[in-house]
XYZ file of C-alpha atoms in Angstrom:
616
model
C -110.407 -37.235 16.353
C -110.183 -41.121 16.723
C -110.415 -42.632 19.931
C -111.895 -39.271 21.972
C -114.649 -37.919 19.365
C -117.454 -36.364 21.569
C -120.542 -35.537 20.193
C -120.122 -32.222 20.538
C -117.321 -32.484 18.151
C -119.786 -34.932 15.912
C -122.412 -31.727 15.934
C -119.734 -29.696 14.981
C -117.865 -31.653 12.709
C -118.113 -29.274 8.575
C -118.553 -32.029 6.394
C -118.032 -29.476 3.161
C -114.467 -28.388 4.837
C -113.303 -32.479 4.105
C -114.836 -31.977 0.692
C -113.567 -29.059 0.065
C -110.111 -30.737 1.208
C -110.816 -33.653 -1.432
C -111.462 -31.250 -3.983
C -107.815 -29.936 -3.407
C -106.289 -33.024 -3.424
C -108.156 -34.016 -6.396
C -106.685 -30.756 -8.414
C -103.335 -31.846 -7.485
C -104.225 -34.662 -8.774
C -105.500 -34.073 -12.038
C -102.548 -31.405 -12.706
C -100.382 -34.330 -12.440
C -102.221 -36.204 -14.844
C -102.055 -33.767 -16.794
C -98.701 -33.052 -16.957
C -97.981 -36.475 -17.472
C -100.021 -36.660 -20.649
C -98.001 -33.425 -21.485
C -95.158 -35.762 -21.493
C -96.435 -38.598 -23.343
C -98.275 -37.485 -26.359
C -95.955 -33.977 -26.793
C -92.378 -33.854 -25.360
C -91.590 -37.669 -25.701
C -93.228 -37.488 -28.920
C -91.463 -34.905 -30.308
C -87.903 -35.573 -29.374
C -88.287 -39.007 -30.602
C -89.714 -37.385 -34.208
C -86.791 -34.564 -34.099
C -84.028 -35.708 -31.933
C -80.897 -38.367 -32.480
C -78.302 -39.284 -30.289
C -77.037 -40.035 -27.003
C -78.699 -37.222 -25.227
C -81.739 -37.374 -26.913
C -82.030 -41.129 -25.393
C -81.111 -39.781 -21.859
C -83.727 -37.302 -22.082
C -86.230 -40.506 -23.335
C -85.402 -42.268 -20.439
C -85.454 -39.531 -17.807
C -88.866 -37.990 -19.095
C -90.191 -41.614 -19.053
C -89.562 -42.149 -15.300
C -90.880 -38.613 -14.578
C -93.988 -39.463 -16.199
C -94.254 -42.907 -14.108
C -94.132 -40.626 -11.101
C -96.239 -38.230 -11.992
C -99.091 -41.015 -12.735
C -97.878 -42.197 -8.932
C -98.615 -38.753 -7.586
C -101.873 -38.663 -9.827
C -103.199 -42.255 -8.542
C -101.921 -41.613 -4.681
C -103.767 -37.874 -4.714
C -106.752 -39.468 -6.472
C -107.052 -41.764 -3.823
C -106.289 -39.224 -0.710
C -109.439 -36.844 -2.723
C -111.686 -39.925 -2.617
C -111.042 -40.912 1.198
C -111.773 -37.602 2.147
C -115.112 -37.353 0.053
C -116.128 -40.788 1.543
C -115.113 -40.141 5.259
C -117.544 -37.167 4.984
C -120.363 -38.683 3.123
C -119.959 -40.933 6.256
C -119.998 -38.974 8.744
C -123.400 -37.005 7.410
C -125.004 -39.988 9.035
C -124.524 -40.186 12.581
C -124.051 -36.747 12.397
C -127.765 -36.016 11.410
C -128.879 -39.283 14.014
C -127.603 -37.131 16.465
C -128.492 -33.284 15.616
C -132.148 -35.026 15.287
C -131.513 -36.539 19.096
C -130.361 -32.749 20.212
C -133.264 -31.243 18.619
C -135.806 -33.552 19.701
C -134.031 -33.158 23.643
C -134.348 -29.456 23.330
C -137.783 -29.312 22.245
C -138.839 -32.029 25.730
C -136.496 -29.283 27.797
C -134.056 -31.973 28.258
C -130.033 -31.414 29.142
C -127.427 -33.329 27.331
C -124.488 -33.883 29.129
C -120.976 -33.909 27.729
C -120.866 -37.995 28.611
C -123.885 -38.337 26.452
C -126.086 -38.601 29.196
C -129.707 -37.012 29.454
C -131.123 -35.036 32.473
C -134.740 -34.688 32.260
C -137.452 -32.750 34.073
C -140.387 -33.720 36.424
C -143.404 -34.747 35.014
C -146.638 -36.795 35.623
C -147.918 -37.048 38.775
C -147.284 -39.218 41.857
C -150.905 -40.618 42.846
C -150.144 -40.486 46.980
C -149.475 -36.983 46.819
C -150.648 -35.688 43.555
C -147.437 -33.886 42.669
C -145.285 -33.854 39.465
C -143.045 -37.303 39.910
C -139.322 -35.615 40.006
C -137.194 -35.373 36.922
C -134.027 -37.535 36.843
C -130.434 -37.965 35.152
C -129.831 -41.337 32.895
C -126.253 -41.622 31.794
C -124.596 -41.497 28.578
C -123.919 -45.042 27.051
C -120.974 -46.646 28.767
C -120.888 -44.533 31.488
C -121.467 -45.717 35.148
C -125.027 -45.554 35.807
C -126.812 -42.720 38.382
C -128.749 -43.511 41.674
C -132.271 -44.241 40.634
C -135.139 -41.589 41.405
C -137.151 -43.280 44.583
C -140.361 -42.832 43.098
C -144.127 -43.847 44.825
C -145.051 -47.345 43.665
C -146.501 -47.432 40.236
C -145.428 -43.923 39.622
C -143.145 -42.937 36.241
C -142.012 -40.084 34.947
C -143.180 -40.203 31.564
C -139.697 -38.260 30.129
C -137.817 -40.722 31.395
C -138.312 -43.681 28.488
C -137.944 -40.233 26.166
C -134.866 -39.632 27.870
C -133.333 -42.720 27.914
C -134.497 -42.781 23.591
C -132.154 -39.689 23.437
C -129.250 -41.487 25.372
C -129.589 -44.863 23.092
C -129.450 -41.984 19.678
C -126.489 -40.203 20.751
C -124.773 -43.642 21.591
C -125.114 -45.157 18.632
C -124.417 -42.035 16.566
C -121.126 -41.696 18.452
C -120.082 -45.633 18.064
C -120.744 -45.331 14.422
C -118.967 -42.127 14.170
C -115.954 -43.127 16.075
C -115.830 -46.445 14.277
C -115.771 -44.519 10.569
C -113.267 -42.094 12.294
C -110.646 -45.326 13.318
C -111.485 -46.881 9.812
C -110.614 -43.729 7.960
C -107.860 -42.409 9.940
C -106.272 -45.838 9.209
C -106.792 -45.895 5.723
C -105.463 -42.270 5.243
C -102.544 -43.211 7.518
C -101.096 -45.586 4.661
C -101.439 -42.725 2.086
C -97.983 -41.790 2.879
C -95.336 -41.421 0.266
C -92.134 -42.327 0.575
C -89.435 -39.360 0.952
C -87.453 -38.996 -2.584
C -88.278 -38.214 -5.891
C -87.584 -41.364 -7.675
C -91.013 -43.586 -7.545
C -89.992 -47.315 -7.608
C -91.490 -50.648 -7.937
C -91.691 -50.976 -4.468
C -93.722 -47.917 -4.136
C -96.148 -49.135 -6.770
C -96.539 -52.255 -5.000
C -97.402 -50.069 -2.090
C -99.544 -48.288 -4.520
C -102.085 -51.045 -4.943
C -102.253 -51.733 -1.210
C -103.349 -48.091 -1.155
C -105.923 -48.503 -3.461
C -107.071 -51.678 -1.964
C -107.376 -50.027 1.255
C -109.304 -47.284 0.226
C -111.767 -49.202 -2.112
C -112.327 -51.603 1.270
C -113.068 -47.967 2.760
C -114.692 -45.895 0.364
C -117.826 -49.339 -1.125
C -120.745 -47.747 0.301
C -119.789 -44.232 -1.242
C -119.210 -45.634 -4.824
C -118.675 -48.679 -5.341
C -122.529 -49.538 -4.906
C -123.665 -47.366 -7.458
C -121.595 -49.024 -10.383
C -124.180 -50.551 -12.561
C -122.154 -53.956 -12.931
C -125.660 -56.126 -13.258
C -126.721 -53.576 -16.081
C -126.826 -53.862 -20.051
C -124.021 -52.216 -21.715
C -126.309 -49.527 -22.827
C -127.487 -48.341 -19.105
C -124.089 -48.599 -17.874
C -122.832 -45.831 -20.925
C -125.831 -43.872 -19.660
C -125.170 -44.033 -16.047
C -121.558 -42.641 -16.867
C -122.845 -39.721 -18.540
C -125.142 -38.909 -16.413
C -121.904 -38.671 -13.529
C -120.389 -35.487 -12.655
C -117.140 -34.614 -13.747
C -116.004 -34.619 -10.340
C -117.558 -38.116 -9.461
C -115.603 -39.702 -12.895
C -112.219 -38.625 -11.501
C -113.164 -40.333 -8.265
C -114.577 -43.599 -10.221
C -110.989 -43.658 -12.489
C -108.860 -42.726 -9.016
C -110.448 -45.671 -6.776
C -111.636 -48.125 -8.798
C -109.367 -48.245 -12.304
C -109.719 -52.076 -12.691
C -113.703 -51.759 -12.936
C -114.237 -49.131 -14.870
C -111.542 -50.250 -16.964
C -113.306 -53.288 -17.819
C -116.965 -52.292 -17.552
C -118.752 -52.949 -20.767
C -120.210 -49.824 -22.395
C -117.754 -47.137 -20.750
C -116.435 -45.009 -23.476
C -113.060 -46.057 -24.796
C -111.114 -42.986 -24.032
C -111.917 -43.663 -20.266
C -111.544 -47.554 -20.296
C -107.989 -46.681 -22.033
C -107.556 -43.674 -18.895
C -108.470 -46.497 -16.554
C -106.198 -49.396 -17.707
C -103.190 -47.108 -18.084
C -103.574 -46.511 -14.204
C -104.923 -49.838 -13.347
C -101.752 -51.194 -15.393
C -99.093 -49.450 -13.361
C -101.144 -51.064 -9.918
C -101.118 -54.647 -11.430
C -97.408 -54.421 -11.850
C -96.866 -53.215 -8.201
C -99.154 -55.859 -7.040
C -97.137 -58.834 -9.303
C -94.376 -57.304 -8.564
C -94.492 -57.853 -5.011
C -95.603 -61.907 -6.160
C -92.927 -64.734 -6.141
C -94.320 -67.371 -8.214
C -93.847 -68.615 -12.041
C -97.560 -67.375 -13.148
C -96.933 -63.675 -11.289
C -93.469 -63.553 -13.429
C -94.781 -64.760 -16.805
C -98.299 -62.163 -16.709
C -96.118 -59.538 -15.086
C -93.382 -59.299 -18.477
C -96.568 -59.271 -20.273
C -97.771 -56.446 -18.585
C -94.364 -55.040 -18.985
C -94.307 -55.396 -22.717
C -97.985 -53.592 -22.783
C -96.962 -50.608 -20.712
C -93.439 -50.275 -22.816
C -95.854 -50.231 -25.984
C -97.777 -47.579 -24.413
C -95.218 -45.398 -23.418
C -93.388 -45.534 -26.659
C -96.198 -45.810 -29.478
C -95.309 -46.805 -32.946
C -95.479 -43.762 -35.385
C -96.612 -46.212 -37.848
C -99.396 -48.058 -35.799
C -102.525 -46.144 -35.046
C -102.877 -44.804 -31.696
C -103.139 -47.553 -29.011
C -106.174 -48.000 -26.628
C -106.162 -50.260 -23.573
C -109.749 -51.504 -23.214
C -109.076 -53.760 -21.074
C -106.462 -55.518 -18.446
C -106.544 -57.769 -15.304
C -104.718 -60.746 -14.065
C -107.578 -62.887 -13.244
C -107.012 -66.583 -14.614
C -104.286 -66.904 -17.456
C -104.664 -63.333 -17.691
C -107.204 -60.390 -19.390
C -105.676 -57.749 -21.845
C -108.386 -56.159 -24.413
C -106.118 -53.628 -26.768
C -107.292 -51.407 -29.393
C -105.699 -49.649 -32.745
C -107.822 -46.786 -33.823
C -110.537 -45.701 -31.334
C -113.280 -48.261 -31.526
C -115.980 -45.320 -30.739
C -114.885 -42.687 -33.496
C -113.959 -45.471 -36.052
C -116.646 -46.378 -39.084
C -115.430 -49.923 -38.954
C -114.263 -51.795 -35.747
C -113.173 -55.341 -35.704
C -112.358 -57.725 -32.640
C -110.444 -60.460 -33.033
C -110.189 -63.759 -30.476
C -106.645 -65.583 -30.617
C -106.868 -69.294 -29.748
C -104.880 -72.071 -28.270
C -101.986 -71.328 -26.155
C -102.948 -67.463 -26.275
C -102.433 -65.781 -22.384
C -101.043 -62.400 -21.176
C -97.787 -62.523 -21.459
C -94.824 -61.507 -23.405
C -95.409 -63.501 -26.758
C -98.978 -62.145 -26.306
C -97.969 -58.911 -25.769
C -95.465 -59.052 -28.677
C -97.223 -61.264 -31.380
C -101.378 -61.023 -30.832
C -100.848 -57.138 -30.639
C -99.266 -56.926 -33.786
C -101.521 -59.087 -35.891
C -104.242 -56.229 -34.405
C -101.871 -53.435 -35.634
C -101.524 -54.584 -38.775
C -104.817 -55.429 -39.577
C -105.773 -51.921 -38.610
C -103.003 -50.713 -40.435
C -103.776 -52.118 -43.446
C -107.655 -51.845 -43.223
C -107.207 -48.105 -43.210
C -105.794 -48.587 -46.953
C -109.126 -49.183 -47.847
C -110.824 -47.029 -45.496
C -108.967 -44.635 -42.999
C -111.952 -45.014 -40.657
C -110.925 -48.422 -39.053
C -110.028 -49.891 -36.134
C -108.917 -53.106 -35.070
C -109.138 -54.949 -31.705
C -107.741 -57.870 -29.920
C -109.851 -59.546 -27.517
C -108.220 -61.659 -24.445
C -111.066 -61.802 -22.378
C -111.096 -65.423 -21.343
C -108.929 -68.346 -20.354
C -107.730 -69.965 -23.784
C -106.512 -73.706 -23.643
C -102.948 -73.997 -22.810
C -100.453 -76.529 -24.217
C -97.443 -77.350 -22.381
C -95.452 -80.565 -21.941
C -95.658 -80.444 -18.469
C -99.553 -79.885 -18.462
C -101.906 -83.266 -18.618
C -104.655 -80.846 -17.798
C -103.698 -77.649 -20.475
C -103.472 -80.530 -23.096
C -107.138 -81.998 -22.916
C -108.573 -78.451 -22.687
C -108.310 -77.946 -26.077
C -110.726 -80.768 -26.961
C -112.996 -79.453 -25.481
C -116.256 -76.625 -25.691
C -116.149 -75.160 -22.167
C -114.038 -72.358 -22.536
C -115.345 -71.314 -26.056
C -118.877 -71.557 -24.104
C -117.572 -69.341 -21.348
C -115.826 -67.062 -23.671
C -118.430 -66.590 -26.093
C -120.785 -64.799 -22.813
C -118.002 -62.585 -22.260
C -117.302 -61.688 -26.248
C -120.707 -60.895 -26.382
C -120.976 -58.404 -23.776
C -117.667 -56.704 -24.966
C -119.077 -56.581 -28.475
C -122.541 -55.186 -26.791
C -120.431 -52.440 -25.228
C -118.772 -51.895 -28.365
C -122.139 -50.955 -30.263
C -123.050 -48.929 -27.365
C -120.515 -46.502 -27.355
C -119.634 -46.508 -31.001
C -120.571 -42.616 -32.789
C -121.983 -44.178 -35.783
C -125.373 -44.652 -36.620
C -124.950 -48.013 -38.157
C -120.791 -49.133 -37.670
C -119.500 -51.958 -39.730
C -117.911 -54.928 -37.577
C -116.364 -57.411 -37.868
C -115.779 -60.498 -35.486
C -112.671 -62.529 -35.968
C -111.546 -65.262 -34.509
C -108.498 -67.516 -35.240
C -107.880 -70.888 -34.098
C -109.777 -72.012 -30.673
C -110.641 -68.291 -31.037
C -112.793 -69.382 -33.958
C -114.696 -71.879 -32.271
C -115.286 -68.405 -29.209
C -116.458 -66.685 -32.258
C -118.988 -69.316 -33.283
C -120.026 -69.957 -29.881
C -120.836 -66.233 -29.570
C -122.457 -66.268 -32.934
C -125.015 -68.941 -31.889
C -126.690 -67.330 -28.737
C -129.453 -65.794 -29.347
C -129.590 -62.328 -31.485
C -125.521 -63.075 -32.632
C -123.088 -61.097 -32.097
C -124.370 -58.213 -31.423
C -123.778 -55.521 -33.920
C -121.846 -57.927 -35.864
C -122.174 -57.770 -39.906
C -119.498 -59.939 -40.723
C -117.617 -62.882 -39.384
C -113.717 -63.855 -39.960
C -112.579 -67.514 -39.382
C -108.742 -68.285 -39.462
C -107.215 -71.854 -39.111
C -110.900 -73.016 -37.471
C -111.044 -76.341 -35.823
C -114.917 -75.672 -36.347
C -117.524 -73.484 -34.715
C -119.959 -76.205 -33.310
C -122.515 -75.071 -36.045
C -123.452 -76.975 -39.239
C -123.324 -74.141 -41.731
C -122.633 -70.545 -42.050
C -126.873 -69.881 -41.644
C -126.588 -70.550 -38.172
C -123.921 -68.082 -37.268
C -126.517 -64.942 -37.445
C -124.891 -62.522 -40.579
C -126.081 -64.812 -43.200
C -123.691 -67.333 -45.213
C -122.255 -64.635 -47.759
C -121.009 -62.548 -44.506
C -119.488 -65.603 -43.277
C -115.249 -65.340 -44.782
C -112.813 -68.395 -43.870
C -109.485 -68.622 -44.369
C -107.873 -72.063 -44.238
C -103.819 -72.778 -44.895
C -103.938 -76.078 -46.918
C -101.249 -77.440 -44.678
C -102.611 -76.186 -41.132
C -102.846 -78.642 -39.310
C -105.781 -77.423 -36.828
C -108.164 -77.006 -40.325
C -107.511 -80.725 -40.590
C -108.158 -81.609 -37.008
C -109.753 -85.118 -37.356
C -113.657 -85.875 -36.283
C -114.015 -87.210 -33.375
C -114.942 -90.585 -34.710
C -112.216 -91.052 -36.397
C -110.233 -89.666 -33.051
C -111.759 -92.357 -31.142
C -110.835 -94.989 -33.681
C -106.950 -93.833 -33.828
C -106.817 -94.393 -29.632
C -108.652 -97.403 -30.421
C -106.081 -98.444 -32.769
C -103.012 -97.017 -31.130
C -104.231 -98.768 -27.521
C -104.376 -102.092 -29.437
C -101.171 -101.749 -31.484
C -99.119 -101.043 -28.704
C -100.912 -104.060 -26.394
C -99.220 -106.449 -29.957
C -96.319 -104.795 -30.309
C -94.946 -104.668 -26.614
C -95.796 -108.483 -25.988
C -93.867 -109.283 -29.522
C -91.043 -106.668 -29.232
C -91.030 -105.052 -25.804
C -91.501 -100.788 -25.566
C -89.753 -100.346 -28.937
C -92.375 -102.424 -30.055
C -95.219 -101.076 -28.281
C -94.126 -97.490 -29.911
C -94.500 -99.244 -33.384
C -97.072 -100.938 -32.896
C -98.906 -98.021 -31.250
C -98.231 -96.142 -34.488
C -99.339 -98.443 -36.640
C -102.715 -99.679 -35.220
C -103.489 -96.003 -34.910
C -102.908 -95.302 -38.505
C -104.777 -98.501 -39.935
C -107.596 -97.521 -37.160
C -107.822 -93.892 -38.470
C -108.288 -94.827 -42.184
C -110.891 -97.551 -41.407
C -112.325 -94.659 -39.621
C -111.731 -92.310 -42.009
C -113.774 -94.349 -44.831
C -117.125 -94.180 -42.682
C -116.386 -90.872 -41.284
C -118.253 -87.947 -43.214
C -115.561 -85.723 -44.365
C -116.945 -82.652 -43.636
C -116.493 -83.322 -40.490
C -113.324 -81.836 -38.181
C -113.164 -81.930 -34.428
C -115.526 -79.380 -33.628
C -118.714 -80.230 -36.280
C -118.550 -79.091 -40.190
C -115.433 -77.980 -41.583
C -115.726 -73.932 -42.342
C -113.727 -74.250 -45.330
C -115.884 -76.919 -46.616
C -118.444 -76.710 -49.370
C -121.468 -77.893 -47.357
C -120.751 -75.215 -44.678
C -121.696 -72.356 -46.819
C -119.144 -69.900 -46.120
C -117.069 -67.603 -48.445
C -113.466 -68.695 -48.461
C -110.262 -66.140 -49.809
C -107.117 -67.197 -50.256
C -104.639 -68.034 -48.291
C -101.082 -69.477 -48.968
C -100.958 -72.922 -48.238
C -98.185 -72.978 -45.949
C -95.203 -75.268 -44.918
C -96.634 -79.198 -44.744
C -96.428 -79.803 -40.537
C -93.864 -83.169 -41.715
C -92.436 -83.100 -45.130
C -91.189 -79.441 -44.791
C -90.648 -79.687 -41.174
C -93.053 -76.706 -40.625
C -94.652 -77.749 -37.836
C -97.419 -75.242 -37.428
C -95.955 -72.726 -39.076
C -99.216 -72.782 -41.791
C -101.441 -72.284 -38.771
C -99.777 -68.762 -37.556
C -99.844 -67.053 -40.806
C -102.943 -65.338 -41.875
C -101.946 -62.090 -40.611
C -98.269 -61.655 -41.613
C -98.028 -58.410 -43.226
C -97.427 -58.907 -47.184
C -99.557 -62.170 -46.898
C -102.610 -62.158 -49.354
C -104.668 -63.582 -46.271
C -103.660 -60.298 -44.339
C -105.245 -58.290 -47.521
C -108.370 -60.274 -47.379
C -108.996 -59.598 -43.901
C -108.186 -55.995 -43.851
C -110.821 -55.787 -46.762
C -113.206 -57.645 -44.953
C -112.548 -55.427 -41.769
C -112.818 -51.762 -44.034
C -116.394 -53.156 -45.497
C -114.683 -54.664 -48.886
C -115.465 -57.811 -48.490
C -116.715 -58.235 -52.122
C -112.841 -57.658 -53.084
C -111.695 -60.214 -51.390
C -109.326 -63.278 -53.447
C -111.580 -65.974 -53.622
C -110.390 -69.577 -52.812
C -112.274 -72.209 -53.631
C -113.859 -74.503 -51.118
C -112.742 -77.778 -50.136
């Protein structure tokens, strides 16, 4: 219709025949999703239970790239189902402004004309001659204006401000009409598939224009609605409450929201992020920079974990993905809603989406759900990247300091929180057991969380792994009570040892000093010596005054006056004398590790088993 919509078109225009269009598309759509969860969790499945060999690897790889089309033809229909639905919940508005125009013009005895414009009839009275004062023609918006009526002075016909009322409705009911016809013919215009069978990257980057283009399109028909200001709890109530029909349209248009709305079950975050997943890769695909390349064979890893699940792991869930900052990925073992016990653990320093993440932080949550389900088979386990960890690289002044610092902890801890809220929300127990872990930096995101107001929430028990401290004096202030408070601290990590800041200050003290000596009395060789050296005599002195309790980020957690309960944990490589580096620090969840053990117990609600270590 764009460009010569009349308004007898408008009048005529059957809203229910473009829904009833939508609701095709969106069967097409939902057969292909179907089929390609056919694929997944039965054919590719089975063949890789049953099936050895050459062919039985061809068949792998061709049913893998069916599926990946499939989900294209699912998102692409999806979002040609939700264009249509918006275009007509649209067009019900100027289409009622102007059947209420029409109605009101018939009931005055008034002639619309195909321009728009308004003939009325005579009425009033002229006061020379006492007649009616004649009836006149106003034209439709835009249109050249008629001759005027020569009328007696101070005589109006009283229809013709009525008339000209009519004339302004049907205008604007015909601009705003035509304008959502332009926008939406547009928008449907770049739903076009490309001719072929085989769906590539390319077309995925295409993809998430698509989507874009249709969300910019379809905000006033859904997006408006989504609760995103709401508690956890009302936004799991606002999604039940949805048709089944409005969900599919929710998951086709806006994946990356509902996949990371707090308080949506997890089956439909997990629906979301798998589709939301396949968009992000078109969209960093179609990116030339270091950042796009590093999150992108993160998100890589992810999906290649997802198409070909681990027979040993538990079943995977994708809670939650985006590429916002250093990158968002929130992945589940177990189903967090159906499991008794659910933990959530926040990796620390250097921790971003991308392939080691993807590789390593994964599998420290598979294995701790693995092994928690020893003890209880009603477990799940959960790894939380849902904020901007510090970053250390050589190259990076900036990703150095962050680590000394509270901010992102701070800022992570709000987000934790609201995860964990949507976590209790949706969870099918009365009263689940969880369990917040944190390791490293993570730790101090944990005890950040810990310390707002009301906890955690639904917390019971807290985990603490390598912890360069939480902020908080003792274990009473982190909201479970001390004996629900478990540390685990490597004798020779490093980060457990982290100095106070005191005796920080004193080793730059010392080190600034040293070097001033030692350059003027044996140039930069010297200044490297003496830089050592002053530091080390300046940490000591330090160290003698300093409390030592006391590690970077307040009390120690492994320490005696914290309050905590501490199981053991194998000390570790020393950083220097065994040339371990950090090796202590990365540990505690190595499968076979006794710290691994103790965690899975505290995770399955067996925390009383746990090895004890004594404090330091």
């Amino acid at each position: 219709m764009s460009g010569g919509l009349t308004w007898a078109q408008l009048r005529e225009v059957r809203c229910s025949e473009l829904e009833d269009a939508a609701d095709g598309w969106g069967r097409a759509s939902n057969r292909a999703d179907a089929a390609r969860d056919r694929i997944d969790r039965q054919l590719l499945t089975g063949i890789r239970d049953s099936q050895r060999g050459e062919a039985a690897r061809a068949a792998v790889v061709r049913l893998r790239d069916l599926s990946r089309d499939l989900q294209y033809v699912h998102t692409e229909c999806g979002l040609v189902r939700t264009t249509l639905n918006s275009l007509a919940h649209e067009l019900r508005g100027p289409q009622r402004a102007l059947r209420e125009a029409l109605e009101d013009a018939r009931a005055l005895g008034f002639t619309v004309h195909p321009d728009g414009g308004v003939s009325y009839p005579e009425a009033g009275e002229n006061w020379s001659t006492g007649r009616p004062v004649p009836g006149g023609r106003i034209a439709g918006s835009g249109a050249e204006p008629f001759p005027a009526v020569p009328s007696a002075y101070g005589s109006v016909n009283p229809n013709e401000a009525k008339a000209q009322d009519v004339v302004d409705r049907v205008g604007r009911a015909l601009r705003e009409a035509r304008g959502i016809d332009e926008r939406y013919a547009a928008t449907l215009r770049k739903l076009m598939a490309r001719e072929g069978l085989k769906v590539s990257a390319a077309m995925w980057t295409d993809a998430h224009g698509d989507a874009t283009a249709v969300r910019g399109a379809a905000d006033g028909y859904l997006r408006d609605a989504i609760p995103e200001a709401a508690s956890p709890a009302e936004r799991k109530a606002w999604w039940d409450g949805l048709t089944r029909e409005r969900r599919e349209e929710y998951l086709a248009v806006y994946p990356d929201v509902i996949g990371n709305l707090d308080g949506i079950p997890a089956v439909v975050r997990d629906a979301a992020n798998r589709d939301n997943l396949q968009l992000l890769m078109g969209k960093l695909e179609g990116l030339d920079d270091e950042g796009a390349r590093t999150r992108l064979a993160g998100l890589r890893e992810i999906d290649r974990q997802l198409r070909f699940p681990d027979p040993d792991r538990p079943p995977m869930y994708l809670l939650g993905i985006g590429d916002e900052g250093n990158g968002r990925a929130i992945v589940a073992y177990g189903n967090p809603d159906t499991a008794r016990n659910v933990s959530a653990y926040v990796p620390g320093l250097g921790a971003a989406l991308d392939e080691d993440f993807a590789t390593n932080d994964l599998r420290r949550a598979a294995d701790t759900a693995t092994a928690a389900r020893e003890y209880d088979p009603s477990s799940a386990a959960i790894v939380w990247l849902g904020y901007d960890a510090p970053q250390l690289s050589g190259d990076d002044i900036t990703g150095n300091t962050d680590v000394m610092f509270a901010d992102r902890a701070e800022a992570g801890a709000t987000a934790y929180n609201s995860f964990m809220a949507g976590v209790s929300a949706t969870n099918e127990h009365e009263n689940p057991h969880v369990t917040a872990i944190g390791h490293s930096y993570g730790s101090l995101t944990v005890g950040q969380a810990a310390q707002r107001a009301g906890g955690v929430p639904g917390a019971e028990d807290i985990v603490l792994l390598g912890s360069p401290g939480t902020g908080a004096r003792s274990a009473d202030e982190l909201g479970v009570g001390r004996e629900h408070v478990y540390v685990g601290a490597a004798e020779n990590d490093p980060v457990t040892a982290m100095p106070a800041k005191i005796e920080a200050r004193g080793m730059a003290t010392g080190a600034m000093s040293g070097a001033v000596v030692g350059a003027a009395m044996g140039g930069p060789v010297g200044a490297v010596v003496g830089g050592l050296g002053g530091g080390t005599v300046a940490y000591f002195a330090q160290d003698a005054q300093a409390d030592d309790r006391e590690i970077w980020y307040g009390t120690d957690p492994a320490h005696e006056a914290f309050g905590a309960r501490r199981f053991r944990v194998a000390d570790g490589p020393r950083p220097i004398a065994d040339m371990g580096g950090v090796d202590a620090h990365t540990r505690y969840f190595d499968d076979g590790e006794e710290s691994a053990q103790n965690i899975a117990k505290v995770v399955a609600g067996r925390g009383h088993q746990i090895s004890v270590q004594e404090p330091r």
